[in-house]
XYZ file of C-alpha atoms in Angstrom:
103
model
C -17.301 -28.840 3.581
C -18.710 -31.251 0.742
C -15.723 -32.043 -1.742
C -17.002 -32.049 -5.711
C -16.480 -35.232 -7.422
C -15.579 -34.494 -11.369
C -16.577 -37.355 -14.355
C -15.482 -36.269 -16.703
C -16.329 -38.277 -20.264
C -14.230 -38.301 -23.136
C -16.102 -38.905 -26.027
C -15.553 -39.097 -30.409
C -18.571 -40.181 -32.519
C -20.954 -41.515 -29.302
C -23.866 -41.502 -30.087
C -24.626 -45.060 -30.117
C -23.286 -45.357 -26.578
C -23.485 -41.962 -24.674
C -26.877 -41.697 -23.965
C -26.855 -44.895 -21.624
C -24.043 -43.202 -20.340
C -25.492 -40.312 -18.910
C -28.849 -41.891 -18.712
C -26.777 -44.252 -15.909
C -25.706 -41.209 -13.732
C -29.601 -41.259 -12.924
C -28.007 -43.736 -10.264
C -26.657 -41.571 -7.620
C -29.250 -41.238 -5.120
C -30.518 -37.384 -5.665
C -28.974 -36.441 -2.072
C -25.574 -37.038 -3.609
C -26.022 -34.902 -6.254
C -25.472 -31.588 -5.094
C -21.088 -31.989 -5.418
C -21.193 -33.844 -9.044
C -20.033 -32.565 -11.842
C -20.125 -33.894 -15.540
C -17.719 -31.921 -17.697
C -18.032 -34.450 -21.155
C -15.266 -32.910 -24.161
C -15.857 -33.908 -28.184
C -13.108 -35.121 -29.524
C -14.257 -33.788 -32.374
C -17.099 -36.029 -33.370
C -18.769 -35.806 -36.842
C -22.280 -37.626 -35.820
C -25.096 -36.593 -33.648
C -23.044 -37.024 -30.098
C -23.800 -34.075 -29.027
C -26.568 -33.707 -29.474
C -27.827 -36.534 -27.525
C -25.304 -35.385 -24.906
C -27.227 -32.540 -24.360
C -30.521 -33.773 -24.928
C -29.732 -37.134 -22.382
C -27.967 -34.612 -19.357
C -31.206 -32.252 -19.590
C -33.169 -35.001 -18.274
C -31.240 -36.025 -15.158
C -31.438 -33.526 -12.563
C -29.696 -32.379 -9.754
C -26.530 -32.299 -11.515
C -24.272 -29.574 -12.763
C -23.792 -30.960 -16.727
C -20.987 -29.293 -19.313
C -19.655 -29.555 -22.489
C -16.464 -29.039 -24.039
C -16.114 -29.127 -28.163
C -12.236 -29.915 -29.453
C -11.001 -30.741 -32.788
C -9.730 -34.623 -32.617
C -6.873 -35.168 -30.693
C -7.767 -38.230 -28.824
C -9.059 -39.373 -25.754
C -5.932 -38.902 -23.366
C -5.849 -34.260 -25.005
C -10.055 -34.244 -24.538
C -9.524 -35.673 -20.090
C -6.585 -33.087 -19.853
C -8.771 -30.355 -21.443
C -11.338 -31.319 -19.028
C -8.473 -31.559 -15.897
C -7.988 -27.660 -17.039
C -11.313 -26.248 -15.845
C -10.868 -27.251 -12.313
C -8.236 -27.026 -9.070
C -9.816 -28.965 -6.578
C -11.905 -32.064 -5.940
C -12.321 -35.529 -7.044
C -11.846 -36.675 -10.704
C -13.791 -39.834 -12.122
C -13.153 -40.680 -15.515
C -16.205 -42.183 -17.475
C -16.055 -43.732 -21.103
C -18.638 -42.765 -23.257
C -19.240 -46.670 -23.683
C -19.785 -47.238 -19.959
C -21.831 -47.275 -16.851
C -22.047 -45.895 -13.966
C -23.095 -49.053 -11.843
C -25.925 -48.371 -8.577
C -23.511 -47.698 -5.436
């Protein structure tokens, strides 16, 4: 039985960094991507963060990407919204200006 890993990425006006963050998910070994789900939460951005996220995530194969949108309430409320979308598995938080390292 495989366990899902959920990566939660809250963001607000992260147009300049979200692409790099999503591209870094390509460092996950392809054979390990089956149980990986990314839940990004737009916390009321007024820039094109969502468009950049959607375009970039479509270029990373083998990972389930989801985008939630909400009015601005802060990173904590964005993370809590994402946590309510599933019940089991591991959770990892990644900021929109972080990169996932190899391994």
